[in-house]
Coordinates of C-alpha atoms in Angstrom, one line a residue:
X1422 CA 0.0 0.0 0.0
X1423 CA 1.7 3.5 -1.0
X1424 CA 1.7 6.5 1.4
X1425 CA -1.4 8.0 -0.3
X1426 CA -3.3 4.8 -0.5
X1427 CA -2.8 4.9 3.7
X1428 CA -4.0 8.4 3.8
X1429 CA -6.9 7.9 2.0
X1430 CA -7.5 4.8 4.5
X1431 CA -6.9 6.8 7.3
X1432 CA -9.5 9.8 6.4
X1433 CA -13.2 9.8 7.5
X1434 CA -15.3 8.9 4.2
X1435 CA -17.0 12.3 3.6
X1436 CA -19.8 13.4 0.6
X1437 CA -20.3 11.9 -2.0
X1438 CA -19.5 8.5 -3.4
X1439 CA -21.8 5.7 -4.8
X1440 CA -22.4 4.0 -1.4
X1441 CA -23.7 7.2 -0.4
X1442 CA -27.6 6.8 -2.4
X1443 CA -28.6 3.4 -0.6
X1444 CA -28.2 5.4 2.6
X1445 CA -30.4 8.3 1.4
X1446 CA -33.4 6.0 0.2
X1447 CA -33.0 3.7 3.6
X1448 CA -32.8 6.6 5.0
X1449 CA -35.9 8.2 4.0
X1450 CA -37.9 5.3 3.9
X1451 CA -37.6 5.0 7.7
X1452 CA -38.3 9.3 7.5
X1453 CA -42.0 7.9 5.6
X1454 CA -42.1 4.7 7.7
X1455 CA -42.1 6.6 10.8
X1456 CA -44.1 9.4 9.9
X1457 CA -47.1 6.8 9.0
X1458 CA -46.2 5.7 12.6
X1459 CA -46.5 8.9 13.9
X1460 CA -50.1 9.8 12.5
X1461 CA -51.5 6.2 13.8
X1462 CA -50.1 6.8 17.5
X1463 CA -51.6 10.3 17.0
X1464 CA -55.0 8.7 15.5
X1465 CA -54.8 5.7 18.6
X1466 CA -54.9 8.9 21.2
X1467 CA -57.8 10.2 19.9
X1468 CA -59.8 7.3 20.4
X1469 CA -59.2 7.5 23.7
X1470 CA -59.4 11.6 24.9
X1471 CA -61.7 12.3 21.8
X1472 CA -60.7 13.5 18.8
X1473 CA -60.6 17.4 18.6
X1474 CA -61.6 20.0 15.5
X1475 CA -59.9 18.9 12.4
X1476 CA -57.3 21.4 12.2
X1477 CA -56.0 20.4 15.5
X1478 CA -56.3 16.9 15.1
X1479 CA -54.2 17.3 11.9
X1480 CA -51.4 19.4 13.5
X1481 CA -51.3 17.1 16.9
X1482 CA -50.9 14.4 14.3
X1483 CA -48.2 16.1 12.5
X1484 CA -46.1 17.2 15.5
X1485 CA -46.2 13.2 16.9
X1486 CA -45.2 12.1 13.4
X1487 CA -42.1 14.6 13.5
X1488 CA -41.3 13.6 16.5
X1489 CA -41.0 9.9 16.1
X1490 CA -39.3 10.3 12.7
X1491 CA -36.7 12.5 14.0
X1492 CA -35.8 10.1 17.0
X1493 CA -35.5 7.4 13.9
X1494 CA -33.7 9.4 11.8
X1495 CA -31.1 10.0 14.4
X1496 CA -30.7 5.9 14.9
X1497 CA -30.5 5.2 11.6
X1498 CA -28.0 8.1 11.3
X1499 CA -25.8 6.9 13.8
X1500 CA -26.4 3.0 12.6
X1501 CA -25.2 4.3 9.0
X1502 CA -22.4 5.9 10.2
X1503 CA -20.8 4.0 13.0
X1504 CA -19.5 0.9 10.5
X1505 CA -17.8 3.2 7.8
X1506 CA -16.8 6.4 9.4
X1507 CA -14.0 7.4 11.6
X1508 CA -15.4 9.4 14.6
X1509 CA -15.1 13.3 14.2
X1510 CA -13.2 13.5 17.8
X1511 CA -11.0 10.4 16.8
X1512 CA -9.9 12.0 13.9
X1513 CA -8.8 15.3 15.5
X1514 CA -7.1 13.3 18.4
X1515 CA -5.1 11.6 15.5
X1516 CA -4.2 14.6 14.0
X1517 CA -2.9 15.7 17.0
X1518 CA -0.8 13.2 17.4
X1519 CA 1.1 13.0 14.6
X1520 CA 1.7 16.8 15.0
X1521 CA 3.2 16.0 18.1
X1522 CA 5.6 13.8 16.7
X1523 CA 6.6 16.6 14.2
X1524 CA 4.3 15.8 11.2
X1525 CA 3.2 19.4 10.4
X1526 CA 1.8 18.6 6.8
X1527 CA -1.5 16.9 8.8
X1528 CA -4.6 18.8 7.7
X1529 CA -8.2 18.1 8.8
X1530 CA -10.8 17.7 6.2
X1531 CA -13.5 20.5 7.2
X1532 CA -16.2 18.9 5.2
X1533 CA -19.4 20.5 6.0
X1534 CA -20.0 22.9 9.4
X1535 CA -19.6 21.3 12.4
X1536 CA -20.3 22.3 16.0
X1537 CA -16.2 21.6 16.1
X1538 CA -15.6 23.2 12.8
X1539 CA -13.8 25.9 14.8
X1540 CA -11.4 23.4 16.5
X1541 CA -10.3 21.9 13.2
X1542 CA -9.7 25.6 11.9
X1543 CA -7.5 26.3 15.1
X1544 CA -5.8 22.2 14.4
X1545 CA -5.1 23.2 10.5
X1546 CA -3.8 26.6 11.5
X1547 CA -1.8 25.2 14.1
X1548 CA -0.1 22.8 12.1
X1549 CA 0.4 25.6 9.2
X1550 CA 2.4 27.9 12.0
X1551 CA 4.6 24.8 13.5
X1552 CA 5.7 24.7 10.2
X1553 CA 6.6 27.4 9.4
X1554 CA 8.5 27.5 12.7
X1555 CA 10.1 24.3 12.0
X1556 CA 11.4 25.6 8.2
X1557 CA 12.7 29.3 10.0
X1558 CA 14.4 27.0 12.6
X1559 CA 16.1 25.0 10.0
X1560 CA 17.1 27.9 7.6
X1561 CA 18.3 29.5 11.0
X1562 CA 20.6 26.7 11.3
X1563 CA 22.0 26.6 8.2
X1564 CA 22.4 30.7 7.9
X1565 CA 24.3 30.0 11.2
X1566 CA 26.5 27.4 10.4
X1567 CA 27.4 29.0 7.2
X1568 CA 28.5 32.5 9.1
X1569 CA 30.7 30.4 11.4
X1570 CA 31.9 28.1 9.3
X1571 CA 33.4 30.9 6.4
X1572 CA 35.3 32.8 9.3
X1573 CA 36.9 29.8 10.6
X1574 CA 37.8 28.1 7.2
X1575 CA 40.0 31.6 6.9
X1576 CA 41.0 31.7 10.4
X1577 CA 42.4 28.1 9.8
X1578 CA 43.6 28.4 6.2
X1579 CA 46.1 31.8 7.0
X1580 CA 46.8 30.4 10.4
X1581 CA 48.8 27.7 8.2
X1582 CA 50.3 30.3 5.8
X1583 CA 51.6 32.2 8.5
X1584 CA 53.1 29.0 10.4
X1585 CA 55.9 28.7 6.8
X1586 CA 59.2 30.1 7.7
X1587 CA 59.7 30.9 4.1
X1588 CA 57.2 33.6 3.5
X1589 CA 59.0 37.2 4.5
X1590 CA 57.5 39.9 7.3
X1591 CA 55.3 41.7 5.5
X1592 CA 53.2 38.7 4.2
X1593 CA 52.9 37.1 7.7
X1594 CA 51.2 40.5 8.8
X1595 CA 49.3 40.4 6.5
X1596 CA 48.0 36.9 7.0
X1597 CA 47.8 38.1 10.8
X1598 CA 45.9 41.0 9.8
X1599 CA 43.3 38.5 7.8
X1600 CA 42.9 36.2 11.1
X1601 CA 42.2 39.4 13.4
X1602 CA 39.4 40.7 11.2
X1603 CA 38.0 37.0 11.0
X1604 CA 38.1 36.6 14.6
X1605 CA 36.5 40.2 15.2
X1606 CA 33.4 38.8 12.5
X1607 CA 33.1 36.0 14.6
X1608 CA 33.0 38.1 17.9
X1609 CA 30.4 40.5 16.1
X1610 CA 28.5 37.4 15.1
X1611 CA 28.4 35.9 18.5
X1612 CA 27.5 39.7 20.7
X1613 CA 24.5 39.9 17.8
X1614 CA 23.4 36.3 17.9
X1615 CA 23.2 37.2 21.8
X1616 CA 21.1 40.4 21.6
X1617 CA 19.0 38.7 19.5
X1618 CA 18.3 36.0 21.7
X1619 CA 17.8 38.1 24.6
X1620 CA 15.5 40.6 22.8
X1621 CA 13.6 38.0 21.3
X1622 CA 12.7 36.2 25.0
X1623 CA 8.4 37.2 26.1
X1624 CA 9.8 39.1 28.9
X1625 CA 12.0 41.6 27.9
X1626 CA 12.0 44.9 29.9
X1627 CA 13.8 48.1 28.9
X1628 CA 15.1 50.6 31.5
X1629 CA 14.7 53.9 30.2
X1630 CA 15.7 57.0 32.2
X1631 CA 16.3 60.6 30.9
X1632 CA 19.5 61.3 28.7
X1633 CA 21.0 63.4 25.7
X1634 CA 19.8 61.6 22.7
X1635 CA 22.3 64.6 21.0
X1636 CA 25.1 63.9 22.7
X1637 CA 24.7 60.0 22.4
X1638 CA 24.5 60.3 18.4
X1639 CA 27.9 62.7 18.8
X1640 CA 29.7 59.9 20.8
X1641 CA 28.8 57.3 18.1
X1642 CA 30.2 58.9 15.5
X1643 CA 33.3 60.1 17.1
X1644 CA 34.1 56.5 18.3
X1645 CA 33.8 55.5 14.5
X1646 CA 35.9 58.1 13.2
X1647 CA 39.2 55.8 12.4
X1648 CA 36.4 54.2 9.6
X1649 CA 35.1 57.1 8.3
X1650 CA 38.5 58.9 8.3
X1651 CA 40.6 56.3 6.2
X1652 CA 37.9 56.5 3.4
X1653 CA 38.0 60.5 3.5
X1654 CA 34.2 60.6 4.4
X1655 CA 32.6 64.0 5.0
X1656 CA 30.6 63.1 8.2
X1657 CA 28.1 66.0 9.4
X1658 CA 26.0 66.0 12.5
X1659 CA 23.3 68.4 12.5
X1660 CA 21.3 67.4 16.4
X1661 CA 20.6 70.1 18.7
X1662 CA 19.7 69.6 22.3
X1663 CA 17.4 67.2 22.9
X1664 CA 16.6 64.7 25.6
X1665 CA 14.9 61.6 25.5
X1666 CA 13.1 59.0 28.4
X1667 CA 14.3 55.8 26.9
X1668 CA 16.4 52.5 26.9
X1669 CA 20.0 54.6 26.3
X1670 CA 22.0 51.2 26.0
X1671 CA 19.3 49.6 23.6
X1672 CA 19.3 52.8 21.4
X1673 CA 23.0 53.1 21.1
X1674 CA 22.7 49.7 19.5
X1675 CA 20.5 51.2 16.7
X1676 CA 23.0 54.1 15.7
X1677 CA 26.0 51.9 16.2
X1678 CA 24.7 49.8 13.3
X1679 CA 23.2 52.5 11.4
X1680 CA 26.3 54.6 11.2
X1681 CA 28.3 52.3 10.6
X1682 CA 26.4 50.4 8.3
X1683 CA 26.3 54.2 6.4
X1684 CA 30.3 54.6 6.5
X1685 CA 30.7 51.1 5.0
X1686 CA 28.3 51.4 1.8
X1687 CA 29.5 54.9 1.3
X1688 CA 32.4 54.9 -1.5
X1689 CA 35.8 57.2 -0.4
X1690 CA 34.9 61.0 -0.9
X1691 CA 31.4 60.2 0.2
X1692 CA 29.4 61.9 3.2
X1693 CA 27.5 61.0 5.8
X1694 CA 24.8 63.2 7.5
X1695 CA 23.0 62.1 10.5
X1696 CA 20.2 64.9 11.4
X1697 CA 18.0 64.6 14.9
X1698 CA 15.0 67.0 15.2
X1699 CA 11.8 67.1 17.5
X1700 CA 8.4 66.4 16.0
X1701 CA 5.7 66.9 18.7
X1702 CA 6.3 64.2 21.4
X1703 CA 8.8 61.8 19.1
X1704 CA 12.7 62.7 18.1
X1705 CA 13.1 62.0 14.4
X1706 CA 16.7 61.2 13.6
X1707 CA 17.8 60.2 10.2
X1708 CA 21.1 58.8 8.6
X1709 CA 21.7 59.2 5.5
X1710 CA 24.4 58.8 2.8
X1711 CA 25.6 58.7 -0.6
X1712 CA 26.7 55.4 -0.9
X1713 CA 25.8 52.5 -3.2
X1714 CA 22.4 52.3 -2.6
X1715 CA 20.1 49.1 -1.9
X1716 CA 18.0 47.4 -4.8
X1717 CA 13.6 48.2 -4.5
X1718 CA 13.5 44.4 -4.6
X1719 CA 16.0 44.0 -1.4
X1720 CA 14.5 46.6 0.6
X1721 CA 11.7 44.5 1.4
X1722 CA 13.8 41.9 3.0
X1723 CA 17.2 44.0 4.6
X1724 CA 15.4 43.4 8.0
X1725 CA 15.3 39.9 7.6
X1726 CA 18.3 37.8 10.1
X1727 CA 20.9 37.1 7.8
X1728 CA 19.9 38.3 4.5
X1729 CA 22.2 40.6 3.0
X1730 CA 22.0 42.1 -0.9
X1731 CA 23.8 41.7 -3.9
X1732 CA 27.3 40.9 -4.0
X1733 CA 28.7 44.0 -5.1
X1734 CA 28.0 45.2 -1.8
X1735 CA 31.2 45.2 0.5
X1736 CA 31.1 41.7 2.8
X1737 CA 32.1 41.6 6.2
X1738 CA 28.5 41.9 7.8
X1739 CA 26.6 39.0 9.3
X1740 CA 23.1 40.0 8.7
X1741 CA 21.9 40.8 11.6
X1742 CA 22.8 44.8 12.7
X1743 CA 19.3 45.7 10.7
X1744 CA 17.5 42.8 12.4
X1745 CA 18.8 44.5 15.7
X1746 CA 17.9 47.5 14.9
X1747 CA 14.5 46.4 13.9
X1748 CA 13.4 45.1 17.0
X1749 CA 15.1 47.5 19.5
X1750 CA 13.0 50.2 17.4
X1751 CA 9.4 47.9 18.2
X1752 CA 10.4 47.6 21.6
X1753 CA 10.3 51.6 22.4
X1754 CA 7.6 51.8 20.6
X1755 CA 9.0 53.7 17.5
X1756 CA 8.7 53.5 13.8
X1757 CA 11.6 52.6 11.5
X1758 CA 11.5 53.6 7.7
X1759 CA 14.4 53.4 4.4
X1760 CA 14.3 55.1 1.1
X1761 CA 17.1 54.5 -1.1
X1762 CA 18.5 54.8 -4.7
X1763 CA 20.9 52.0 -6.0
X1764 CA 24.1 54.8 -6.9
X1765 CA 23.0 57.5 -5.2
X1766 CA 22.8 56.6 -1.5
X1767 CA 20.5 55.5 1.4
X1768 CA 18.2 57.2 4.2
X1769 CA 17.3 55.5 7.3
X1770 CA 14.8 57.5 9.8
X1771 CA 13.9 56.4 13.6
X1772 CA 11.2 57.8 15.5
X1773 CA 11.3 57.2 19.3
X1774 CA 8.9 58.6 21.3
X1775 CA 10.1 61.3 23.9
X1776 CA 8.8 59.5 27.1
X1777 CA 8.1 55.8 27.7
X1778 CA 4.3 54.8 26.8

């Protein structure tokens, strides 16, 4: 018997089907049979109470014969159905089983409305978001393998270059250089997978408190400055004073990977201006630069974990600083937004609220 032939077997026998007619004519010859009945037990009472005016006597009749026939329609029913269907509750309990074992594909037929229609809509829909969790889980896997196991291929491969006495000074450096910025990907990879994690738990609090969202954008971009000075980047900051009620630590995350993200994409010669103003009760703060742009069809998935554009974009990220900064933004409560031109550059903007809602 193939797999199909035993899910066919294992499916309740619904509409339809040639054994189907000999059920409806037994089934409504009992319906006549006991309607006959009906009007004779009705006729046998009046014999002995008297019979009333016609129009009563007709409807009395009627209501007995209803009566009877639907108490044997409901055994015939159940007589019909107990040799060549599987129970309605049996089949859900099944389904549930083999869900539990990590068959997500397992769908319940809905057939027509049932009083438990709404239970196999919640067991289908069920199964459809287990697996979906179950292929996000396994493409997590493999997106994380993948970003360890490049680093460490390199980190191994140069570590043996560097180990042959007969390669001169400057080439060992070099090699050196090659392991250290390997080894700082891997670090990157590991504080982000971290974050992540933590930000990703049910019961994640933020601690906001009163602080210089100005100044914290300044420090930012000083402490980048050795990037953006070896590329000759005009960087600008145009923020004046302006203090927020939130998270400091889990906004410094967003304009770590935002500004630097900028300097990287932006070509030497480039610039880089990051602008904060107040707009009612939210700061607005934007980065933008005139870097290589991102592609309309990649800006709809730059926020996914480990997605990263077309290869002509510089490597060395892991895919997850706009992931990051994604859900740090949803977690005070702001909105994040991108425009950008492939050749011409890219403009991130953050609104936070002022004070905690």
């Amino acid at each position: 018997m193939t797999d199909q032939d035993d899910d066919a077997a294992r499916r309740p026998r619904m509409e339809g089907g040639p054994e189907h007619w000999w059920q409806a004519a037994l089934t409504l010859t009992a319906l006549g049979v006991a309607l006959m009945a009906g009007w004779a037990v009705a006729e046998l009472g009046f014999r002995w109470v008297g019979r009333p005016p016609a129009p009563v006597a007709f409807f009395v009749a009627a209501a007995v014969g209803v009566a009877i026939a639907a108490g044997c329609a409901s055994v015939v029913a159940r007589a019909l159905g107990r040799g060549n269907r599987v129970p309605f509750g049996q089949e859900i309990m099944d389904a549930l089983d083999r869900i539990s074992h990590g068959d997500f594909s397992v769908r319940i037929p809905a057939g027509q409305r049932h009083p438990l229609s709404e239970l196999v809509d919640s067991v289908n829909t069920m199964a459809d978001q287990l697996g979906d969790l179950e292929r996000q889980r396994q493409e997590f896997i493999s997106n994380v393998s993948h970003e360890i196991g490049s680093p460490l291929t390199s980190i191994g491969g140069f570590a043996r270059l560097a180990r042959d006495p007969g390669i001169d000074e400057a080439t060992r450096t070099h090699y050196l250089d090659i392991i250290t910025a390997e080894t700082a990907r891997l670090s990157a990879l590991s504080d982000n997978l971290l974050r992540l994690s933590t930000l990703d738990g049910e019961d994640v609090h933020t601690h906001p408190h009163p602080f210089r969202l100005d100044e914290q954008l300044r420090t930012v971009i000083l402490t980048a400055e050795p990037q953006w000075a070896a590329k000759n980047l005009d960087v600008s900051l145009d923020a004046p004073e302006l203090e927020v009620d939130a998270d400091e630590d889990l906004l410094h995350q967003v304009w770590v990977n935002l500004i630097n993200n900028a300097i990287k994409f932006t070509p030497d010669g480039g610039q880089v201006q990051v602008t904060l103003v107040r707009d009612g009760d939210h700061a607005r703060c934007r980065v933008t630069d005139t870097g290589i742009g991102i592609a309309p069809a990649d800006l709809l998935r730059i926020f996914e974990r480990f997605f990263r554009a077309d290869a002509a974009r510089p490597a060395g990220g892991n895919g997850l600083g706009l992931a990051l900064v994604r859900r740090v933004v949803d977690l005070v409560n702001g909105h994040l937004d991108v425009t950008s031109t492939p050749g011409q550059g890219t403009t991130f903007t953050v609104d936070i609220p002022l004070a905690p809602r």
